mmCIF file of C-alpha atoms in Angstrom:
data_model
loop_
_atom_site.group_PDB
_atom_site.id
_atom_site.type_symbol
_atom_site.label_atom_id
_atom_site.label_comp_id
_atom_site.label_asym_id
_atom_site.label_seq_id
_atom_site.Cartn_x
_atom_site.Cartn_y
_atom_site.Cartn_z
ATOM 1 C CA UNK A 1 8.188 27.890 -16.130
ATOM 2 C CA UNK A 2 7.110 25.366 -14.759
ATOM 3 C CA UNK A 3 3.435 25.048 -15.143
ATOM 4 C CA UNK A 4 4.520 24.874 -18.789
ATOM 5 C CA UNK A 5 6.400 21.395 -18.000
ATOM 6 C CA UNK A 6 3.761 20.632 -16.219
ATOM 7 C CA UNK A 7 1.561 21.096 -18.931
ATOM 8 C CA UNK A 8 3.537 19.500 -21.351
ATOM 9 C CA UNK A 9 1.189 17.195 -22.543
ATOM 10 C CA UNK A 10 4.039 13.875 -22.920
ATOM 11 C CA UNK A 11 5.201 14.764 -19.431
ATOM 12 C CA UNK A 12 1.080 14.742 -17.894
ATOM 13 C CA UNK A 13 0.373 11.633 -20.317
ATOM 14 C CA UNK A 14 3.048 9.397 -18.360
ATOM 15 C CA UNK A 15 2.173 10.530 -14.813
ATOM 16 C CA UNK A 16 -0.999 9.626 -15.362
ATOM 17 C CA UNK A 17 -0.214 5.850 -17.418
ATOM 18 C CA UNK A 18 2.605 5.696 -13.224
ATOM 19 C CA UNK A 19 -0.797 6.536 -11.789
ATOM 20 C CA UNK A 20 -3.228 4.434 -12.970
ATOM 21 C CA UNK A 21 -0.074 1.971 -13.190
ATOM 22 C CA UNK A 22 0.420 2.733 -9.327
ATOM 23 C CA UNK A 23 -3.074 2.263 -8.130
ATOM 24 C CA UNK A 24 -4.236 -0.859 -10.202
ATOM 25 C CA UNK A 25 -0.934 -2.375 -8.323
ATOM 26 C CA UNK A 26 -2.312 -1.364 -4.511
ATOM 27 C CA UNK A 27 -5.779 -2.801 -5.657
ATOM 28 C CA UNK A 28 -4.941 -5.737 -6.999
ATOM 29 C CA UNK A 29 -2.431 -6.202 -3.517
ATOM 30 C CA UNK A 30 -5.219 -4.978 -0.991
ATOM 31 C CA UNK A 31 -7.576 -7.969 -3.405
ATOM 32 C CA UNK A 32 -4.745 -10.133 -2.490
ATOM 33 C CA UNK A 33 -5.366 -9.908 1.158
ATOM 34 C CA UNK A 34 -8.639 -10.267 1.720
ATOM 35 C CA UNK A 35 -9.257 -14.342 2.137
ATOM 36 C CA UNK A 36 -13.206 -15.205 1.469
ATOM 37 C CA UNK A 37 -13.908 -17.463 4.890
ATOM 38 C CA UNK A 38 -12.956 -14.415 6.822
ATOM 39 C CA UNK A 39 -15.309 -12.348 4.617
ATOM 40 C CA UNK A 40 -17.414 -14.036 5.003
ATOM 41 C CA UNK A 41 -16.885 -13.964 9.173
ATOM 42 C CA UNK A 42 -16.764 -9.886 9.212
ATOM 43 C CA UNK A 43 -20.512 -9.488 7.345
ATOM 44 C CA UNK A 44 -21.778 -11.218 9.833
ATOM 45 C CA UNK A 45 -20.375 -9.027 12.836
ATOM 46 C CA UNK A 46 -20.232 -6.303 10.696
ATOM 47 C CA UNK A 47 -18.154 -4.318 13.069
ATOM 48 C CA UNK A 48 -15.173 -2.963 10.837
ATOM 49 C CA UNK A 49 -18.507 -2.245 8.232
ATOM 50 C CA UNK A 50 -19.423 0.096 10.284
ATOM 51 C CA UNK A 51 -16.947 1.830 11.748
ATOM 52 C CA UNK A 52 -14.417 1.969 8.008
ATOM 53 C CA UNK A 53 -18.342 3.208 7.441
ATOM 54 C CA UNK A 54 -18.382 5.867 10.332
ATOM 55 C CA UNK A 55 -14.774 6.759 9.853
ATOM 56 C CA UNK A 56 -13.908 7.034 6.539
ATOM 57 C CA UNK A 57 -17.099 8.920 4.897
ATOM 58 C CA UNK A 58 -18.629 10.807 8.586
ATOM 59 C CA UNK A 59 -15.924 11.812 10.176
ATOM 60 C CA UNK A 60 -12.766 11.989 7.539
ATOM 61 C CA UNK A 61 -15.686 13.901 4.779
ATOM 62 C CA UNK A 62 -16.448 16.019 8.033
ATOM 63 C CA UNK A 63 -13.751 17.330 9.005
ATOM 64 C CA UNK A 64 -12.157 17.828 5.812
ATOM 65 C CA UNK A 65 -14.698 20.062 4.999
ATOM 66 C CA UNK A 66 -13.997 21.888 8.497
ATOM 67 C CA UNK A 67 -10.121 22.130 8.013
ATOM 68 C CA UNK A 68 -10.813 24.302 4.764
ATOM 69 C CA UNK A 69 -13.497 26.446 5.952
ATOM 70 C CA UNK A 70 -11.376 27.034 8.896
ATOM 71 C CA UNK A 71 -8.282 27.895 7.250
ATOM 72 C CA UNK A 72 -10.277 29.552 4.532
ATOM 73 C CA UNK A 73 -9.231 28.105 1.494
ATOM 74 C CA UNK A 74 -10.119 28.495 -1.853
ATOM 75 C CA UNK A 75 -12.409 26.477 -4.240
ATOM 76 C CA UNK A 76 -9.645 24.655 -5.501
ATOM 77 C CA UNK A 77 -7.453 24.019 -2.418
ATOM 78 C CA UNK A 78 -10.493 23.306 -0.649
ATOM 79 C CA UNK A 79 -11.930 20.485 -4.206
ATOM 80 C CA UNK A 80 -8.465 18.952 -3.079
ATOM 81 C CA UNK A 81 -8.469 18.947 0.280
ATOM 82 C CA UNK A 82 -12.949 17.749 -0.171
ATOM 83 C CA UNK A 83 -11.582 15.048 -1.752
ATOM 84 C CA UNK A 84 -8.291 13.473 -0.125
ATOM 85 C CA UNK A 85 -9.996 14.024 3.306
ATOM 86 C CA UNK A 86 -13.578 11.665 0.838
ATOM 87 C CA UNK A 87 -11.303 8.854 0.371
ATOM 88 C CA UNK A 88 -11.299 4.896 1.081
ATOM 89 C CA UNK A 89 -8.845 4.431 3.330
ATOM 90 C CA UNK A 90 -5.430 3.017 2.169
ATOM 91 C CA UNK A 91 -2.641 -0.082 2.159
ATOM 92 C CA UNK A 92 -0.905 1.944 4.202
ATOM 93 C CA UNK A 93 -2.636 1.474 7.393
ATOM 94 C CA UNK A 94 -2.006 -2.301 6.852
ATOM 95 C CA UNK A 95 1.676 -2.391 7.020
ATOM 96 C CA UNK A 96 0.905 -0.248 9.843
ATOM 97 C CA UNK A 97 -1.357 -1.867 12.172
ATOM 98 C CA UNK A 98 2.141 -4.902 12.111
ATOM 99 C CA UNK A 99 4.323 -3.188 13.823
ATOM 100 C CA UNK A 100 1.361 -2.442 16.339
ATOM 101 C CA UNK A 101 0.585 -5.158 17.236
ATOM 102 C CA UNK A 102 -3.105 -4.839 15.507
ATOM 103 C CA UNK A 103 -5.573 -6.971 13.918
ATOM 104 C CA UNK A 104 -4.941 -7.229 10.995
ATOM 105 C CA UNK A 105 -8.696 -9.116 9.832
ATOM 106 C CA UNK A 106 -9.978 -5.939 11.179
ATOM 107 C CA UNK A 107 -7.339 -3.463 9.426
ATOM 108 C CA UNK A 108 -8.189 -5.576 6.073
ATOM 109 C CA UNK A 109 -11.990 -5.764 5.946
ATOM 110 C CA UNK A 110 -11.646 -1.598 6.656
ATOM 111 C CA UNK A 111 -10.311 -0.983 3.615
ATOM 112 C CA UNK A 112 -11.395 -3.415 1.003
ATOM 113 C CA UNK A 113 -15.096 -1.995 3.047
ATOM 114 C CA UNK A 114 -14.190 1.417 2.518
ATOM 115 C CA UNK A 115 -12.784 1.628 -1.236
ATOM 116 C CA UNK A 116 -16.521 -1.285 -1.894
ATOM 117 C CA UNK A 117 -18.248 1.932 -0.501
ATOM 118 C CA UNK A 118 -17.044 4.085 -1.368
ATOM 119 C CA UNK A 119 -18.177 3.108 -5.258
ATOM 120 C CA UNK A 120 -21.326 5.317 -3.549
ATOM 121 C CA UNK A 121 -20.960 6.856 -0.821
ATOM 122 C CA UNK A 122 -17.420 8.968 -2.184
ATOM 123 C CA UNK A 123 -19.600 11.054 -4.675
ATOM 124 C CA UNK A 124 -22.184 11.584 -2.147
ATOM 125 C CA UNK A 125 -19.745 12.990 0.177
ATOM 126 C CA UNK A 126 -18.638 14.973 -2.546
ATOM 127 C CA UNK A 127 -21.352 16.200 -3.825
ATOM 128 C CA UNK A 128 -23.197 17.473 -0.247
ATOM 129 C CA UNK A 129 -19.253 18.773 1.038
ATOM 130 C CA UNK A 130 -18.714 20.845 -2.120
ATOM 131 C CA UNK A 131 -22.340 22.912 -1.683
ATOM 132 C CA UNK A 132 -20.297 25.872 -0.169
ATOM 133 C CA UNK A 133 -18.151 26.178 -3.300
ATOM 134 C CA UNK A 134 -20.591 25.912 -5.349
ATOM 135 C CA UNK A 135 -20.836 29.461 -7.417
ATOM 136 C CA UNK A 136 -17.387 28.357 -7.884
ATOM 137 C CA UNK A 137 -15.846 27.138 -11.459
ATOM 138 C CA UNK A 138 -14.062 24.342 -9.878
ATOM 139 C CA UNK A 139 -17.166 22.564 -8.200
ATOM 140 C CA UNK A 140 -19.042 23.758 -11.206
ATOM 141 C CA UNK A 141 -16.259 21.095 -13.305
ATOM 142 C CA UNK A 142 -16.279 18.681 -10.217
ATOM 143 C CA UNK A 143 -16.513 15.538 -12.185
ATOM 144 C CA UNK A 144 -18.395 12.918 -10.041
ATOM 145 C CA UNK A 145 -18.757 10.534 -13.028
ATOM 146 C CA UNK A 146 -15.208 10.742 -13.896
ATOM 147 C CA UNK A 147 -15.360 9.820 -10.291
ATOM 148 C CA UNK A 148 -17.143 7.364 -9.968
ATOM 149 C CA UNK A 149 -16.169 6.133 -13.073
ATOM 150 C CA UNK A 150 -12.176 6.012 -11.503
ATOM 151 C CA UNK A 151 -13.570 3.969 -8.458
ATOM 152 C CA UNK A 152 -15.023 1.103 -10.196
ATOM 153 C CA UNK A 153 -12.185 0.824 -12.740
ATOM 154 C CA UNK A 154 -10.648 -0.471 -9.033
ATOM 155 C CA UNK A 155 -13.157 -2.883 -8.708
ATOM 156 C CA UNK A 156 -11.011 -5.546 -11.880
ATOM 157 C CA UNK A 157 -8.119 -5.670 -9.756
ATOM 158 C CA UNK A 158 -9.156 -6.325 -5.655
ATOM 159 C CA UNK A 159 -11.953 -8.743 -7.328
ATOM 160 C CA UNK A 160 -8.755 -10.895 -9.531
ATOM 161 C CA UNK A 161 -6.847 -10.243 -5.550
ATOM 162 C CA UNK A 162 -9.574 -12.291 -4.184
ATOM 163 C CA UNK A 163 -9.118 -15.351 -6.698
ATOM 164 C CA UNK A 164 -5.902 -15.586 -7.063
ATOM 165 C CA UNK A 165 -6.273 -15.544 -3.041
ATOM 166 C CA UNK A 166 -8.526 -17.927 -2.769
ATOM 167 C CA UNK A 167 -7.193 -20.816 -5.803
ATOM 168 C CA UNK A 168 -3.767 -20.037 -5.493
ATOM 169 C CA UNK A 169 -2.358 -18.615 -1.713
ATOM 170 C CA UNK A 170 1.462 -18.439 -1.953
ATOM 171 C CA UNK A 171 0.945 -15.966 -4.924
ATOM 172 C CA UNK A 172 -0.980 -13.750 -3.487
ATOM 173 C CA UNK A 173 1.265 -13.619 -0.523
ATOM 174 C CA UNK A 174 4.740 -12.883 -2.456
ATOM 175 C CA UNK A 175 2.404 -9.637 -4.545
ATOM 176 C CA UNK A 176 0.913 -8.164 -1.043
ATOM 177 C CA UNK A 177 4.114 -7.558 -0.162
ATOM 178 C CA UNK A 178 4.601 -6.370 -3.974
ATOM 179 C CA UNK A 179 2.457 -4.253 -3.367
ATOM 180 C CA UNK A 180 3.191 -2.683 -0.510
ATOM 181 C CA UNK A 181 6.727 -1.482 -2.123
ATOM 182 C CA UNK A 182 5.118 -0.450 -5.109
ATOM 183 C CA UNK A 183 2.878 1.901 -3.024
ATOM 184 C CA UNK A 184 6.192 2.999 -1.667
ATOM 185 C CA UNK A 185 7.990 4.124 -5.128
ATOM 186 C CA UNK A 186 5.338 5.120 -6.713
ATOM 187 C CA UNK A 187 4.155 7.908 -3.948
ATOM 188 C CA UNK A 188 8.270 8.889 -4.382
ATOM 189 C CA UNK A 189 8.695 8.893 -7.534
ATOM 190 C CA UNK A 190 5.426 10.759 -8.081
ATOM 191 C CA UNK A 191 6.828 13.127 -5.175
ATOM 192 C CA UNK A 192 9.554 13.685 -6.981
ATOM 193 C CA UNK A 193 8.524 14.118 -10.095
ATOM 194 C CA UNK A 194 6.185 16.257 -9.653
ATOM 195 C CA UNK A 195 8.246 18.788 -7.251
ATOM 196 C CA UNK A 196 10.269 18.621 -10.939
ATOM 197 C CA UNK A 197 7.071 18.684 -13.145
ATOM 198 C CA UNK A 198 5.418 21.618 -10.752
ATOM 199 C CA UNK A 199 8.866 23.754 -10.209
ATOM 200 C CA UNK A 200 10.593 25.923 -7.059
ATOM 201 C CA UNK A 201 7.813 28.756 -8.538
ATOM 202 C CA UNK A 202 4.608 26.828 -8.252
ATOM 203 C CA UNK A 203 5.403 24.640 -5.322
ATOM 204 C CA UNK A 204 5.792 28.267 -3.979
ATOM 205 C CA UNK A 205 2.177 29.635 -4.387
ATOM 206 C CA UNK A 206 1.286 26.132 -1.911
ATOM 207 C CA UNK A 207 -0.665 28.532 0.891
ATOM 208 C CA UNK A 208 1.706 27.636 4.451
ATOM 209 C CA UNK A 209 -2.360 26.749 5.078
ATOM 210 C CA UNK A 210 -2.366 23.450 2.773
ATOM 211 C CA UNK A 211 1.259 22.662 4.845
ATOM 212 C CA UNK A 212 -0.902 22.929 8.201
ATOM 213 C CA UNK A 213 -4.170 20.799 6.629
ATOM 214 C CA UNK A 214 -1.481 18.064 5.885
ATOM 215 C CA UNK A 215 0.023 18.174 8.307
ATOM 216 C CA UNK A 216 -2.934 18.109 11.125
ATOM 217 C CA UNK A 217 -5.128 16.519 8.949
ATOM 218 C CA UNK A 218 -4.073 12.793 9.414
ATOM 219 C CA UNK A 219 -3.210 13.417 12.949
ATOM 220 C CA UNK A 220 -7.122 14.725 13.541
ATOM 221 C CA UNK A 221 -7.318 11.478 11.350
ATOM 222 C CA UNK A 222 -6.109 9.208 13.783
ATOM 223 C CA UNK A 223 -6.678 10.780 17.331
ATOM 224 C CA UNK A 224 -10.918 9.854 15.763
ATOM 225 C CA UNK A 225 -10.399 6.857 15.255
ATOM 226 C CA UNK A 226 -9.120 5.649 18.045
ATOM 227 C CA UNK A 227 -11.795 7.672 20.039
ATOM 228 C CA UNK A 228 -14.231 5.841 17.613
ATOM 229 C CA UNK A 229 -12.875 2.635 19.016
ATOM 230 C CA UNK A 230 -13.363 3.647 22.010
ATOM 231 C CA UNK A 231 -16.555 4.899 21.865
ATOM 232 C CA UNK A 232 -17.360 1.340 20.515
ATOM 233 C CA UNK A 233 -15.478 -0.818 23.772
ATOM 234 C CA UNK A 234 -13.240 -2.683 21.579
ATOM 235 C CA UNK A 235 -9.708 -3.687 23.278
ATOM 236 C CA UNK A 236 -6.766 -2.061 23.130
ATOM 237 C CA UNK A 237 -5.298 -3.486 19.482
ATOM 238 C CA UNK A 238 -8.776 -2.829 17.991
ATOM 239 C CA UNK A 239 -8.348 0.085 19.180
ATOM 240 C CA UNK A 240 -5.185 1.423 17.195
ATOM 241 C CA UNK A 241 -6.081 -0.112 14.415
ATOM 242 C CA UNK A 242 -9.080 1.729 13.394
ATOM 243 C CA UNK A 243 -6.711 4.619 14.641
ATOM 244 C CA UNK A 244 -4.882 4.053 11.497
ATOM 245 C CA UNK A 245 -7.602 2.570 9.239
ATOM 246 C CA UNK A 246 -8.785 6.387 9.917
ATOM 247 C CA UNK A 247 -5.951 8.408 9.562
ATOM 248 C CA UNK A 248 -4.578 7.077 6.714
ATOM 249 C CA UNK A 249 -5.926 6.900 3.042
ATOM 250 C CA UNK A 250 -6.107 5.794 -0.149
ATOM 251 C CA UNK A 251 -3.413 8.957 -1.674
ATOM 252 C CA UNK A 252 -2.429 7.153 -4.594
ATOM 253 C CA UNK A 253 -7.109 6.714 -5.414
ATOM 254 C CA UNK A 254 -6.770 10.455 -4.665
ATOM 255 C CA UNK A 255 -3.968 11.554 -7.029
ATOM 256 C CA UNK A 256 -5.565 9.347 -10.130
ATOM 257 C CA UNK A 257 -8.694 11.145 -10.066
ATOM 258 C CA UNK A 258 -7.125 15.135 -9.421
ATOM 259 C CA UNK A 259 -4.405 13.576 -12.036
ATOM 260 C CA UNK A 260 -6.985 12.082 -14.867
ATOM 261 C CA UNK A 261 -10.415 14.758 -13.980
ATOM 262 C CA UNK A 262 -8.610 17.751 -13.925
ATOM 263 C CA UNK A 263 -6.545 19.752 -16.370
ATOM 264 C CA UNK A 264 -3.750 20.573 -15.175
ATOM 265 C CA UNK A 265 -3.558 24.813 -15.454
ATOM 266 C CA UNK A 266 -6.823 23.998 -13.778
ATOM 267 C CA UNK A 267 -5.813 22.236 -9.993
ATOM 268 C CA UNK A 268 -2.177 23.661 -10.771
ATOM 269 C CA UNK A 269 0.014 22.828 -6.993
ATOM 270 C CA UNK A 270 -3.137 21.300 -5.323
ATOM 271 C CA UNK A 271 -2.130 18.333 -7.035
ATOM 272 C CA UNK A 272 0.317 18.237 -4.564
ATOM 273 C CA UNK A 273 -1.678 18.254 -2.195
ATOM 274 C CA UNK A 274 -2.065 13.972 -1.184
ATOM 275 C CA UNK A 275 1.866 13.701 -2.592
ATOM 276 C CA UNK A 276 1.985 15.991 1.384
ATOM 277 C CA UNK A 277 -0.760 14.051 3.245
ATOM 278 C CA UNK A 278 0.732 10.708 1.980
ATOM 279 C CA UNK A 279 3.927 12.631 3.263
ATOM 280 C CA UNK A 280 2.768 13.127 6.432
ATOM 281 C CA UNK A 281 -0.055 10.718 7.201
ATOM 282 C CA UNK A 282 3.124 7.645 6.527
ATOM 283 C CA UNK A 283 5.270 10.501 8.898
ATOM 284 C CA UNK A 284 3.046 10.194 11.715
ATOM 285 C CA UNK A 285 1.517 7.095 11.694
ATOM 286 C CA UNK A 286 5.872 6.269 12.192
ATOM 287 C CA UNK A 287 6.078 8.170 15.888
ATOM 288 C CA UNK A 288 3.195 6.240 16.152
ATOM 289 C CA UNK A 289 4.137 2.985 15.936
ATOM 290 C CA UNK A 290 7.766 4.311 17.110
ATOM 291 C CA UNK A 291 6.528 5.188 20.156
ATOM 292 C CA UNK A 292 3.951 1.951 21.005
ATOM 293 C CA UNK A 293 7.542 0.223 20.402
ATOM 294 C CA UNK A 294 8.920 2.195 23.211
ATOM 295 C CA UNK A 295 6.002 1.987 25.527
ATOM 296 C CA UNK A 296 3.260 -0.315 24.283
ATOM 297 C CA UNK A 297 5.034 -3.830 24.068
ATOM 298 C CA UNK A 298 4.528 -4.773 27.122
ATOM 299 C CA UNK A 299 0.418 -4.202 27.732
ATOM 300 C CA UNK A 300 -0.112 -6.039 24.726
ATOM 301 C CA UNK A 301 1.451 -8.971 25.658
ATOM 302 C CA UNK A 302 -0.629 -8.433 28.746
ATOM 303 C CA UNK A 303 -4.229 -7.889 27.107
ATOM 304 C CA UNK A 304 -3.255 -11.115 25.117
ATOM 305 C CA UNK A 305 -1.931 -13.356 27.855
ATOM 306 C CA UNK A 306 -4.404 -16.156 27.717
ATOM 307 C CA UNK A 307 -5.857 -15.350 24.742
ATOM 308 C CA UNK A 308 -3.764 -15.603 22.253
ATOM 309 C CA UNK A 309 -5.537 -15.825 18.413
ATOM 310 C CA UNK A 310 -2.986 -15.521 15.454
ATOM 311 C CA UNK A 311 -6.168 -12.643 13.563
ATOM 312 C CA UNK A 312 -3.439 -12.164 10.469
ATOM 313 C CA UNK A 313 -4.423 -13.066 7.249
ATOM 314 C CA UNK A 314 -1.927 -12.177 5.263
ATOM 315 C CA UNK A 315 0.542 -10.132 5.913
ATOM 316 C CA UNK A 316 1.991 -12.297 9.203
ATOM 317 C CA UNK A 317 4.284 -13.087 6.520
ATOM 318 C CA UNK A 318 5.783 -9.639 7.755
ATOM 319 C CA UNK A 319 6.104 -10.586 11.282
ATOM 320 C CA UNK A 320 9.430 -11.525 12.238
ATOM 321 C CA UNK A 321 8.315 -14.076 15.095
ATOM 322 C CA UNK A 322 9.428 -17.130 15.903
ATOM 323 C CA UNK A 323 7.262 -20.719 15.314
ATOM 324 C CA UNK A 324 5.120 -20.664 18.701
ATOM 325 C CA UNK A 325 5.530 -24.632 20.035
ATOM 326 C CA UNK A 326 2.344 -26.487 19.829
ATOM 327 C CA UNK A 327 3.170 -28.264 22.664
ATOM 328 C CA UNK A 328 1.544 -27.602 26.212
ATOM 329 C CA UNK A 329 2.269 -30.614 28.334
ATOM 330 C CA UNK A 330 3.433 -33.951 28.628
ATOM 331 C CA UNK A 331 1.393 -36.834 29.844
ATOM 332 C CA UNK A 332 3.692 -38.952 32.471
ATOM 333 C CA UNK A 333 2.712 -42.324 34.478
ATOM 334 C CA UNK A 334 4.648 -42.522 37.394
ATOM 335 C CA UNK A 335 2.782 -44.996 39.163
ATOM 336 C CA UNK A 336 0.161 -48.306 38.972
ATOM 337 C CA UNK A 337 -2.637 -46.001 38.022
ATOM 338 C CA UNK A 338 -1.485 -42.537 38.521
ATOM 339 C CA UNK A 339 -1.230 -40.308 35.952
ATOM 340 C CA UNK A 340 0.653 -36.858 36.125
ATOM 341 C CA UNK A 341 0.560 -34.312 33.378
ATOM 342 C CA UNK A 342 4.350 -32.280 32.921
ATOM 343 C CA UNK A 343 4.132 -28.484 31.899
ATOM 344 C CA UNK A 344 6.179 -27.214 29.394
ATOM 345 C CA UNK A 345 6.506 -23.984 28.350
ATOM 346 C CA UNK A 346 4.795 -22.919 25.483
ATOM 347 C CA UNK A 347 6.634 -20.497 23.602
ATOM 348 C CA UNK A 348 4.129 -16.885 22.808
#
């Protein structure tokens, strides 16, 4: 019954529309978060671009491939895991970076650059790592052209968002917030609808190994990202940012590719994998944030004392901070030819 429901044409088309709209709103929000001035600055010092390249298209695809081999997944499950591992970074990392006092310029540039690089590197990574399952029907049907087309279609909302940011910054700030809420709502709705359409029988057919990979993969991604930033000798707040950027995948894109390029009968219950990944990457990132709030804030204040610089682009309105007093001291004259500086406290 679950398989027939999932294969129902009207329901399938409705789900495809929801997935497509959710992806467009997310990409629009990503574009609205990018400032051209900051983008040029990062390109002149392309550490964010390099980290996005290494994290999203070297570390994560290799991790997905190794986990698929270690857990001896069949070709259908392996393709779902590889697709998720080869996806660029997602917007969830931007929100989480705010909560751990990360470098928002670095976070947004990494997300945007990995999305653009995915246009060429994601099909290449899928082609390389699917060689192990090359003689299976699913891999032979792997639609690399459709993957590229889906990725290319995301460039339009991203470009529109950049234009809105350039022309109407306040509207861009609002759209960023809308896209973040849209991300959360879309994932919840997709999880509920897909679980209902698949039915308990097909959900029970998802192997325990797939659940294990959905738990381990984002956790390992966070650790790999932190290690990568440590190798580059980045400050602690940048390490936290790179960690979140590496482990958080664009599951909306993965879901869209699975939904729009594979028939429901072929992909079956593995359509749930990116949603499971989204669930566990969010939960683990939440624990990361909780641990930082409990144990890491004091060290962050010490690290940034004397070098305070707001690197936030458009997510700064999400922070609930006091406005800093911009006065650093007052000059008073007590005697003739005598000038004294009286420092005043500045709110950090």
